[in-house]
XYZ file of C-alpha atoms in Angstrom:
660
model
C -12.853 63.155 -31.698
C -9.583 63.641 -29.831
C -6.469 64.386 -31.843
C -4.274 61.464 -32.756
C -0.626 61.829 -31.648
C 0.447 58.626 -33.335
C 0.144 58.490 -37.054
C -3.117 57.220 -38.543
C -1.074 54.523 -40.203
C 0.070 53.133 -36.817
C -3.461 52.961 -35.427
C -4.724 51.366 -38.643
C -2.005 48.756 -38.285
C -3.422 47.661 -34.904
C -6.977 47.729 -36.263
C -5.956 45.519 -39.176
C -4.386 43.044 -36.784
C -7.535 43.121 -34.655
C -9.887 42.335 -37.538
C -7.757 39.944 -39.594
C -5.244 38.268 -37.287
C -5.136 36.733 -33.812
C -6.343 39.146 -31.144
C -3.196 38.488 -29.162
C -1.045 39.953 -31.935
C -3.093 43.153 -31.962
C -2.866 43.381 -28.169
C 0.900 42.877 -28.170
C 1.430 45.505 -30.876
C -0.817 48.005 -29.099
C 0.994 47.573 -25.777
C 4.378 48.075 -27.449
C 3.172 51.271 -29.123
C 1.808 52.575 -25.819
C 5.217 52.149 -24.188
C 6.568 54.703 -26.649
C 3.489 56.935 -26.544
C 1.614 56.443 -23.198
C -0.514 59.578 -23.648
C -2.045 58.500 -26.949
C -5.765 58.367 -26.194
C -6.558 56.404 -29.361
C -4.165 53.628 -28.335
C -5.471 53.630 -24.735
C -9.057 53.339 -25.988
C -8.039 50.687 -28.514
C -6.301 48.574 -25.867
C -9.421 48.930 -23.723
C -11.526 47.596 -26.610
C -9.058 44.710 -27.112
C -9.185 43.846 -23.389
C -12.988 43.849 -23.581
C -12.833 41.535 -26.580
C -10.586 39.159 -24.625
C -12.885 39.274 -21.557
C -10.263 41.010 -19.406
C -13.048 43.126 -17.988
C -11.286 44.761 -15.039
C -8.407 46.016 -17.190
C -10.845 47.015 -19.965
C -12.831 49.193 -17.547
C -9.693 50.902 -16.234
C -8.399 51.668 -19.746
C -11.751 52.910 -21.082
C -12.293 55.173 -18.074
C -8.731 56.469 -18.542
C -9.491 57.267 -22.209
C -12.668 59.128 -21.187
C -10.714 61.220 -18.659
C -8.110 62.005 -21.301
C -10.694 62.975 -23.960
C -14.229 63.515 -22.581
C -15.587 64.187 -26.096
C -14.252 60.902 -27.557
C -17.392 58.833 -28.240
C -15.950 55.350 -28.801
C -14.749 54.675 -25.235
C -18.254 55.482 -23.955
C -19.690 52.981 -26.440
C -17.251 50.246 -25.352
C -17.806 51.035 -21.675
C -21.558 50.683 -22.290
C -20.954 47.243 -23.855
C -18.825 46.284 -20.842
C -21.471 47.462 -18.379
C -24.145 45.524 -20.234
C -22.011 42.388 -20.051
C -21.734 42.883 -16.287
C -25.548 43.324 -16.049
C -25.141 46.973 -14.997
C -28.037 48.024 -17.182
C -28.566 51.613 -16.037
C -24.851 52.355 -16.256
C -24.831 50.901 -19.788
C -27.746 53.121 -20.833
C -25.913 56.221 -19.558
C -22.720 55.285 -21.439
C -24.499 54.593 -24.730
C -26.515 57.804 -24.453
C -23.326 59.810 -23.810
C -21.613 58.201 -26.841
C -24.599 59.036 -29.049
C -24.805 62.594 -27.742
C -21.277 63.025 -29.106
C -21.807 61.065 -32.351
C -25.312 59.840 -33.167
C -24.110 57.820 -36.178
C -22.596 55.048 -34.020
C -24.659 52.035 -35.052
C -23.233 49.723 -32.382
C -24.101 52.252 -29.681
C -27.704 52.355 -30.922
C -27.844 48.556 -30.861
C -26.351 48.437 -27.368
C -28.760 51.102 -26.148
C -31.706 49.138 -27.559
C -30.516 46.008 -25.774
C -30.017 47.828 -22.465
C -33.383 49.571 -22.658
C -35.120 46.258 -23.400
C -33.488 44.640 -20.393
C -34.624 47.498 -18.171
C -38.227 47.083 -19.310
C -38.368 50.220 -21.500
C -39.585 48.419 -24.616
C -40.941 51.426 -26.528
C -37.653 53.303 -26.174
C -35.779 50.130 -27.139
C -37.810 49.882 -30.357
C -36.974 53.489 -31.198
C -33.266 52.800 -30.633
C -33.442 49.764 -32.903
C -34.915 51.899 -35.661
C -31.985 54.295 -35.359
C -29.617 51.326 -35.479
C -31.271 50.204 -38.729
C -30.617 53.663 -40.204
C -26.892 53.674 -39.449
C -25.703 50.065 -39.548
C -24.164 48.491 -42.644
C -24.865 45.171 -40.902
C -28.551 46.053 -40.777
C -28.541 46.903 -44.481
C -26.886 43.577 -45.232
C -29.438 41.746 -43.106
C -32.266 43.394 -45.021
C -30.671 42.107 -48.227
C -30.335 38.595 -46.754
C -33.948 38.763 -45.560
C -35.088 39.615 -49.077
C -33.154 36.687 -50.574
C -34.524 34.286 -47.948
C -38.094 35.467 -48.513
C -37.673 34.647 -52.222
C -36.334 31.188 -51.398
C -32.805 32.038 -52.524
C -31.079 30.659 -49.412
C -27.678 30.392 -51.082
C -27.576 34.150 -51.768
C -28.853 34.908 -48.253
C -26.160 32.672 -46.760
C -23.455 34.408 -48.819
C -24.533 37.842 -47.545
C -24.396 36.558 -43.968
C -20.942 35.040 -44.456
C -19.662 38.337 -45.871
C -21.040 40.190 -42.851
C -19.501 37.706 -40.407
C -16.077 38.178 -41.941
C -16.318 41.788 -40.755
C -17.816 40.884 -37.363
C -17.650 37.157 -36.489
C -19.727 37.501 -33.307
C -22.586 39.638 -34.589
C -25.606 37.919 -33.041
C -28.068 39.455 -35.492
C -26.236 37.859 -38.412
C -25.924 34.566 -36.531
C -29.643 34.723 -35.808
C -30.368 35.211 -39.513
C -28.106 32.275 -40.374
C -29.963 30.113 -37.850
C -33.255 31.044 -39.447
C -31.951 30.205 -42.926
C -30.611 26.853 -41.690
C -33.957 26.057 -40.044
C -35.887 26.897 -43.215
C -33.553 24.650 -45.209
C -34.054 21.763 -42.771
C -30.498 21.927 -41.403
C -31.574 21.686 -37.778
C -28.184 20.703 -36.346
C -26.546 23.795 -37.893
C -29.357 26.064 -36.653
C -29.090 24.674 -33.132
C -25.329 25.239 -33.089
C -25.768 28.860 -34.184
C -28.411 29.542 -31.523
C -26.177 28.020 -28.841
C -23.340 30.231 -30.058
C -25.574 33.279 -29.615
C -26.323 32.511 -25.954
C -22.629 31.914 -25.362
C -21.779 35.310 -26.865
C -24.641 37.058 -25.047
C -25.108 35.139 -21.776
C -26.931 38.071 -20.180
C -29.494 38.538 -22.948
C -32.665 36.593 -22.192
C -33.834 36.749 -25.810
C -31.192 34.267 -26.969
C -32.423 31.693 -24.477
C -36.020 32.287 -25.592
C -35.030 31.707 -29.225
C -33.093 28.538 -28.397
C -35.920 27.240 -26.204
C -38.511 27.957 -28.871
C -36.383 26.216 -31.507
C -36.013 23.109 -29.337
C -39.746 23.103 -28.660
C -40.497 23.177 -32.383
C -38.593 19.896 -32.693
C -40.400 18.264 -29.780
C -37.438 18.528 -27.421
C -39.565 19.966 -24.657
C -37.427 19.134 -21.583
C -34.454 20.956 -23.137
C -36.740 23.776 -24.269
C -38.090 24.216 -20.741
C -34.541 24.378 -19.384
C -33.682 27.289 -21.708
C -36.942 29.111 -21.009
C -36.407 28.785 -17.257
C -33.080 30.595 -17.702
C -34.834 33.336 -19.684
C -37.566 33.546 -17.033
C -35.015 34.016 -14.232
C -33.352 36.777 -16.240
C -36.607 38.478 -17.228
C -39.428 37.482 -14.829
C -41.689 40.258 -16.106
C -41.588 39.071 -19.744
C -45.142 37.913 -20.434
C -44.262 35.972 -23.582
C -41.604 33.950 -21.744
C -44.047 33.002 -18.967
C -46.695 32.032 -21.516
C -44.401 29.854 -23.620
C -42.900 28.217 -20.555
C -46.428 27.380 -19.401
C -47.288 25.916 -22.809
C -44.236 23.642 -22.832
C -44.741 22.545 -19.231
C -48.327 21.665 -20.147
C -47.074 19.489 -23.005
C -44.752 17.701 -20.576
C -47.700 16.980 -18.292
C -46.496 19.341 -15.548
C -49.987 20.749 -15.118
C -49.498 22.401 -11.725
C -46.332 24.217 -12.833
C -47.976 25.241 -16.102
C -50.933 26.630 -14.155
C -48.529 28.682 -12.029
C -47.017 30.155 -15.214
C -50.432 31.092 -16.616
C -51.405 32.649 -13.287
C -48.147 34.625 -13.344
C -49.008 35.941 -16.820
C -52.449 37.002 -15.596
C -50.870 38.862 -12.676
C -49.169 41.065 -15.263
C -52.067 41.148 -17.736
C -55.445 39.968 -16.459
C -56.917 40.187 -19.979
C -54.366 37.843 -21.563
C -56.753 35.428 -23.295
C -54.123 32.808 -24.183
C -53.191 32.550 -20.508
C -56.856 32.305 -19.546
C -57.389 29.490 -22.043
C -54.216 27.739 -20.868
C -55.435 28.131 -17.301
C -58.755 26.583 -18.299
C -56.980 23.605 -19.864
C -54.826 22.991 -16.776
C -57.742 23.322 -14.337
C -59.666 20.801 -16.407
C -56.741 18.380 -16.339
C -56.501 18.805 -12.564
C -60.200 18.013 -12.169
C -61.281 21.541 -11.190
C -63.996 21.744 -13.825
C -66.031 24.661 -12.464
C -62.929 26.848 -12.307
C -61.976 25.661 -15.767
C -65.335 26.784 -17.167
C -64.942 30.210 -15.523
C -61.500 30.652 -17.106
C -62.861 29.804 -20.574
C -65.858 32.085 -19.976
C -63.548 34.946 -19.071
C -61.518 34.432 -22.241
C -64.649 34.433 -24.411
C -65.940 37.576 -22.703
C -62.693 39.386 -23.518
C -62.356 37.987 -27.029
C -65.419 36.251 -28.502
C -63.287 35.418 -31.544
C -61.050 33.058 -29.543
C -62.036 29.668 -30.920
C -59.853 27.709 -28.489
C -61.830 29.116 -25.549
C -65.139 28.163 -27.201
C -63.877 24.639 -27.850
C -62.709 24.371 -24.240
C -66.163 25.311 -22.982
C -68.095 23.054 -25.314
C -65.886 20.024 -24.681
C -66.526 20.137 -20.924
C -69.072 17.426 -20.192
C -70.365 19.474 -17.273
C -71.079 22.499 -19.487
C -73.530 23.143 -22.331
C -73.470 26.168 -24.588
C -76.762 28.064 -24.409
C -78.637 29.439 -27.421
C -77.136 32.925 -27.005
C -73.606 31.520 -27.070
C -74.452 29.355 -30.063
C -75.762 32.408 -31.929
C -72.556 34.276 -31.131
C -70.489 31.379 -32.452
C -72.496 31.354 -35.683
C -71.904 35.097 -35.989
C -68.162 34.766 -35.426
C -67.943 32.154 -38.168
C -69.428 34.590 -40.669
C -66.945 37.378 -39.910
C -64.202 38.036 -42.452
C -61.811 38.699 -39.553
C -62.118 35.151 -38.164
C -59.063 33.204 -39.295
C -58.984 29.544 -40.293
C -57.553 28.316 -37.007
C -60.331 29.904 -34.959
C -62.946 28.665 -37.421
C -61.723 25.108 -36.843
C -62.226 25.460 -33.101
C -65.627 27.070 -33.588
C -66.931 24.341 -35.898
C -65.930 21.693 -33.379
C -67.525 23.708 -30.571
C -70.799 24.020 -32.492
C -70.695 20.323 -33.348
C -70.545 19.496 -29.634
C -73.320 21.976 -28.889
C -75.620 20.331 -31.453
C -74.607 16.911 -30.172
C -75.587 17.877 -26.619
C -79.052 18.702 -27.948
C -79.356 15.467 -29.919
C -79.146 17.205 -33.306
C -76.623 14.778 -34.786
C -77.234 15.816 -38.397
C -76.179 19.427 -37.711
C -73.347 18.203 -35.503
C -71.929 16.076 -38.334
C -72.037 19.028 -40.743
C -69.875 21.045 -38.370
C -67.505 18.116 -37.785
C -67.030 17.829 -41.548
C -66.409 21.594 -41.883
C -64.001 21.677 -38.951
C -62.042 18.600 -40.007
C -61.815 19.750 -43.621
C -60.308 23.059 -42.529
C -57.991 21.401 -40.020
C -56.688 18.956 -42.631
C -55.371 21.931 -44.638
C -53.302 22.980 -41.614
C -51.544 19.704 -40.816
C -49.145 17.408 -42.622
C -49.914 13.717 -42.901
C -48.793 11.220 -45.522
C -50.474 7.790 -45.333
C -47.837 6.389 -47.703
C -45.147 7.399 -45.214
C -46.996 5.523 -42.446
C -47.282 2.398 -44.604
C -43.610 2.635 -45.560
C -42.542 2.903 -41.906
C -44.650 -0.127 -41.002
C -43.148 -2.060 -43.921
C -39.675 -1.274 -42.560
C -40.642 -2.253 -39.016
C -42.055 -5.578 -40.177
C -39.037 -6.427 -42.340
C -36.449 -5.249 -39.782
C -37.840 -6.900 -36.663
C -37.199 -10.506 -37.532
C -36.731 -13.290 -34.983
C -32.974 -12.686 -34.739
C -33.301 -9.010 -33.838
C -36.087 -9.640 -31.330
C -33.798 -12.077 -29.482
C -31.119 -9.394 -29.065
C -32.903 -7.554 -26.235
C -31.015 -5.988 -23.350
C -30.318 -8.800 -20.875
C -30.501 -7.161 -17.465
C -32.721 -4.231 -18.321
C -32.415 -0.861 -16.614
C -32.368 0.119 -12.966
C -35.303 2.137 -11.734
C -39.088 2.033 -12.005
C -40.583 -0.262 -14.635
C -42.758 1.390 -17.283
C -46.188 0.090 -18.247
C -46.871 1.158 -21.824
C -50.483 1.547 -22.938
C -50.538 1.729 -26.734
C -53.089 1.703 -29.527
C -55.345 4.096 -31.351
C -56.361 7.384 -29.696
C -59.907 7.346 -28.277
C -59.694 3.612 -27.534
C -60.096 3.713 -23.742
C -56.414 4.010 -22.807
C -57.115 6.769 -20.261
C -59.492 4.476 -18.387
C -56.875 1.709 -18.294
C -54.259 4.142 -17.043
C -56.593 5.455 -14.342
C -57.263 1.914 -13.107
C -53.523 1.238 -12.941
C -52.727 4.627 -11.381
C -55.190 3.797 -8.581
C -52.814 1.028 -7.474
C -50.408 1.951 -4.674
C -47.376 0.774 -6.676
C -48.156 2.589 -9.946
C -47.760 6.244 -10.875
C -49.768 7.611 -13.813
C -47.768 9.960 -16.046
C -50.008 10.223 -19.146
C -48.432 10.525 -22.637
C -44.634 10.784 -22.731
C -42.746 11.664 -25.954
C -39.466 9.957 -25.084
C -39.793 6.672 -26.993
C -40.381 8.643 -30.197
C -37.415 10.873 -29.368
C -35.229 7.796 -28.822
C -36.293 6.355 -32.172
C -35.212 9.595 -33.844
C -31.924 9.571 -31.926
C -30.870 6.067 -32.983
C -32.038 6.666 -36.543
C -30.832 9.110 -39.139
C -33.644 11.656 -38.828
C -31.359 14.129 -37.072
C -27.936 12.983 -38.217
C -28.434 11.878 -41.814
C -27.233 8.357 -40.991
C -28.955 4.975 -41.285
C -32.687 5.482 -40.796
C -34.838 3.978 -38.059
C -35.596 1.125 -37.644
C -32.792 -0.304 -39.829
C -30.202 1.357 -37.573
C -31.198 -1.029 -34.770
C -29.740 -4.025 -36.620
C -26.183 -2.775 -35.967
C -26.702 -2.322 -32.216
C -25.716 -4.625 -29.353
C -27.721 -5.641 -26.262
C -25.514 -3.281 -24.264
C -26.475 -0.390 -26.535
C -30.152 -1.312 -26.186
C -29.728 -1.254 -22.412
C -28.233 2.233 -22.707
C -31.323 3.347 -24.654
C -33.511 2.015 -21.872
C -31.537 3.980 -19.305
C -31.901 7.105 -21.458
C -35.671 6.647 -21.521
C -35.811 6.317 -17.725
C -33.565 9.368 -17.351
C -35.705 11.578 -19.579
C -38.964 10.356 -18.053
C -37.832 11.515 -14.602
C -39.340 14.898 -15.402
C -42.812 13.352 -15.511
C -42.693 11.141 -12.423
C -41.731 11.232 -8.776
C -39.739 7.945 -8.697
C -41.535 7.047 -5.464
C -43.275 3.977 -6.962
C -41.858 0.865 -8.660
C -44.097 1.214 -11.757
C -45.272 4.109 -13.921
C -47.491 4.358 -16.983
C -46.761 5.806 -20.396
C -49.901 5.944 -22.532
C -48.551 7.544 -25.695
C -50.757 5.836 -28.341
C -48.239 5.933 -31.196
C -45.824 3.802 -29.184
C -47.517 0.828 -30.848
C -45.098 1.553 -33.705
C -42.166 1.143 -31.323
C -43.086 -2.049 -29.442
C -40.016 -3.699 -30.951
C -37.772 -0.898 -29.674
C -39.428 -1.058 -26.240
C -38.860 -4.822 -26.155
C -35.160 -4.396 -27.000
C -34.413 -1.456 -24.690
C -36.760 -2.114 -21.749
C -37.250 -5.862 -21.348
C -38.816 -5.310 -17.926
C -41.576 -3.102 -19.382
C -45.190 -4.256 -19.647
C -47.147 -3.422 -22.791
C -50.945 -3.184 -23.010
C -52.805 -2.758 -26.305
C -56.049 -0.797 -25.783
C -58.691 -1.910 -28.293
C -62.180 -0.629 -28.997
C -64.915 -1.075 -31.612
C -63.294 0.210 -34.808
C -66.229 2.449 -35.767
C -66.252 4.069 -32.318
C -62.495 4.606 -32.640
C -62.689 6.292 -36.052
C -65.748 8.397 -35.213
C -64.207 9.274 -31.832
C -61.054 10.530 -33.514
C -63.060 12.506 -36.067
C -65.023 14.177 -33.241
C -61.891 15.178 -31.331
C -59.762 18.255 -31.931
C -56.374 17.250 -30.585
C -53.919 19.691 -29.060
C -51.121 18.340 -31.296
C -50.289 15.314 -33.396
C -52.794 12.653 -34.491
C -52.849 14.307 -37.919
C -54.427 11.247 -39.533
C -57.646 11.936 -37.601
C -58.877 14.931 -39.628
C -59.878 12.844 -42.639
C -62.253 9.999 -41.820
C -60.890 7.716 -44.535
C -57.252 8.403 -43.676
C -58.172 7.537 -40.101
C -59.610 4.222 -41.304
C -56.461 3.468 -43.317
C -54.311 4.332 -40.291
C -56.400 1.906 -38.221
C -55.768 -0.848 -40.754
C -52.041 -0.142 -40.576
C -52.231 -0.290 -36.775
C -53.961 -3.700 -36.867
C -51.429 -4.982 -39.403
C -48.431 -3.935 -37.298
C -49.926 -5.251 -34.051
C -50.411 -8.629 -35.740
C -46.678 -8.617 -36.516
C -45.702 -7.790 -32.928
C -47.980 -10.505 -31.565
C -46.410 -13.001 -33.957
C -42.800 -12.004 -33.266
C -43.255 -11.375 -29.519
C -45.925 -13.823 -28.346
C -47.259 -13.011 -24.881
C -45.356 -9.710 -24.743
C -48.495 -7.588 -25.239
C -51.810 -7.821 -23.378
C -54.859 -6.851 -25.447
C -57.691 -5.218 -23.477
C -61.030 -4.339 -25.090
C -62.771 -1.186 -23.904
C -66.215 -2.802 -24.169
C -65.058 -5.675 -21.911
C -63.842 -3.187 -19.293
C -67.151 -1.333 -19.336
C -69.075 -4.618 -19.037
C -66.981 -6.031 -16.164
C -64.382 -3.663 -14.795
C -63.237 -5.985 -11.995
C -62.509 -8.924 -14.269
C -60.453 -6.773 -16.648
C -58.690 -4.953 -13.805
C -57.619 -8.331 -12.386
C -56.341 -9.392 -15.853
C -54.303 -6.216 -16.128
C -52.804 -6.459 -12.635
C -51.943 -10.134 -13.126
C -50.201 -9.292 -16.393
C -48.195 -6.562 -14.627
C -47.458 -8.938 -11.716
C -49.148 -6.599 -9.268
C -51.212 -7.758 -6.280
C -54.930 -7.028 -6.278
C -56.098 -3.800 -4.604
C -59.749 -2.825 -4.213
C -58.805 0.786 -4.932
C -58.470 -0.089 -8.611
C -62.276 -0.421 -8.745
C -62.624 3.092 -7.331
C -60.382 4.637 -9.973
C -62.662 7.683 -10.204
C -61.616 8.656 -6.660
C -57.926 8.857 -7.598
C -56.680 12.444 -7.550
C -54.192 13.066 -10.326
C -53.763 15.202 -13.409
C -55.374 13.595 -16.456
C -54.232 15.247 -19.654
C -56.532 13.691 -22.261
C -59.930 14.267 -23.809
C -61.350 11.679 -21.366
C -60.210 13.540 -18.245
C -63.785 14.031 -16.999
C -65.036 10.543 -17.786
C -62.414 8.831 -15.629
C -63.396 10.987 -12.639
C -66.774 9.270 -12.426
C -67.824 5.593 -12.216
C -67.839 3.509 -15.409
C -69.189 5.601 -18.269
C -71.261 3.552 -20.702
C -72.401 6.358 -22.990
C -69.401 5.990 -25.310
C -70.171 2.374 -26.254
C -71.623 2.233 -29.786
C -71.729 6.039 -29.971
C -70.970 5.689 -33.680
C -74.570 4.610 -34.279
C -75.701 8.246 -33.951
C -73.863 8.836 -37.236
C -74.515 5.514 -38.951
C -76.062 7.159 -42.019
C -72.754 8.960 -42.685
C -70.505 5.907 -42.389
C -71.222 3.791 -45.467
C -67.867 4.396 -47.181
C -66.043 4.053 -43.871
C -67.554 0.607 -43.363
C -66.444 -0.421 -46.848
C -62.818 0.477 -46.068
C -62.952 -1.320 -42.707
C -64.895 -4.355 -43.906
C -62.121 -6.819 -42.995
C -61.861 -5.631 -39.377
C -65.486 -4.864 -38.529
C -66.939 -6.994 -35.730
C -69.588 -9.532 -36.700
């Protein structure tokens, strides 16, 4: 390192100010010292580092380049110049600076970290990994993080947090420590703190795509998919060749019902890696939703050919009505189930796939065995508490009294009017939506998560305040109107706004009919009903992409149905005439009569196109996507009778609601 003209004590004084006091004080002291000693390379380099810290990038570059000219073998200015170049997205220049710094002094941990970051951004992932390993060897921060990681793994979050706080006192903007703190906060259920830390990371490192991926993934884990997509789009623009970013963006777009955009993401992944099975399966799902069933089957087939252990691909194939697994494929599935390497998640998919294969051949006994195996395994993977459901319904019934129901928003919200289709999954709601979406004034948007998100926003789930629904009792009609406007704002992502009505067929919205009534008085609400045994068996036979966790235990499904009936009785009592009940069997028996009932309820004029719903071209993101693309399908009526021998206990639980 270059010789130090000023005393070590003077330089240490500036460093102490830099680490413990306001940056401005350190800058002022350094400038004053340089007036007396303008040729001191340590002070020049230090002022360059201070200017970089204060985002005075032009001055920082001039000072750091001056220090390098004064002392070409002084490593620190190269390191800081590399950091500056990385901030300005001059990746190759940053790599050269970090490499020069490390050629002089290979113990500089920050230079190794910066080099790893720059190499990653330039697509040299293997070299970046090697640089990160060297960083781990030299960084006291890295050693501290390993200690925090150990504490967190043992569940000692307090000790892990203390280590992180100690590290941040030395370096308040170290993103690795902030990232660890965010992880600890997430594990402890402190989501608001974790989100704040992740947002701080992207603010500190606005040119690092990984921060946006982490923030987007975090938001997606909490069901905040529109915000998650926004962050992942930023990451995608910064790193268009990152396969994982394209894949995750496609997955979240698929959840939001943006099937065409999701398909484009999966295709983009396959351009980079044609053997990417997750992208092939995602492509199969989107093609199915878009009605391109032959292409969908080919995508699933390709995934299975590459990886016969991919259960999701097998389930995709078997659940296509236009496709039947042959005996060779069935044998392969049986073989995969016996392998020790097949994990639980893939076994779930495979059991459901084999159940459908046996069902297609009329072997209902074998099919039921696989449904039981698949559901039993799946139930171990999901969380569902029937007591929690009953408690929520108790609160809804006690909170929504006559006084609250009269406090609805007066004028409603500007914009298209939603038509909510609620009820149990597998109750014919997709058919009702397809009939409505065939009307010239109605846009079909499938299942939207925004009513649930609103319920969490007004309640204490995220803030620790008064829980939902009790929080509604303190709100005014004006506040309810604001909630309605929020719903319409968020739902813009799923609709074109070109039609005066749009559908939202999220089944669980039956829990929130009171909220819908208060916030969206102009909304129409339709309750899709179906024979209770067909509903429960239909849910048990379906492997859902997400949610519906009550469906993987037949008796929990029955209890959930009873809770649904109980709550709907309350809504019909408190809000008479607000909800139209439509029975699936009545629609199948006389589609025109029921279509006219529905349109009259929605105050829509009759259109013959509603009887030709199967001709309507739109994405249908449900298990019934194929059925609604053909004329009325009668095969689902009384399908439960194929399994009647297995349903004795189920009938006992449902005795009070079974049809005569």
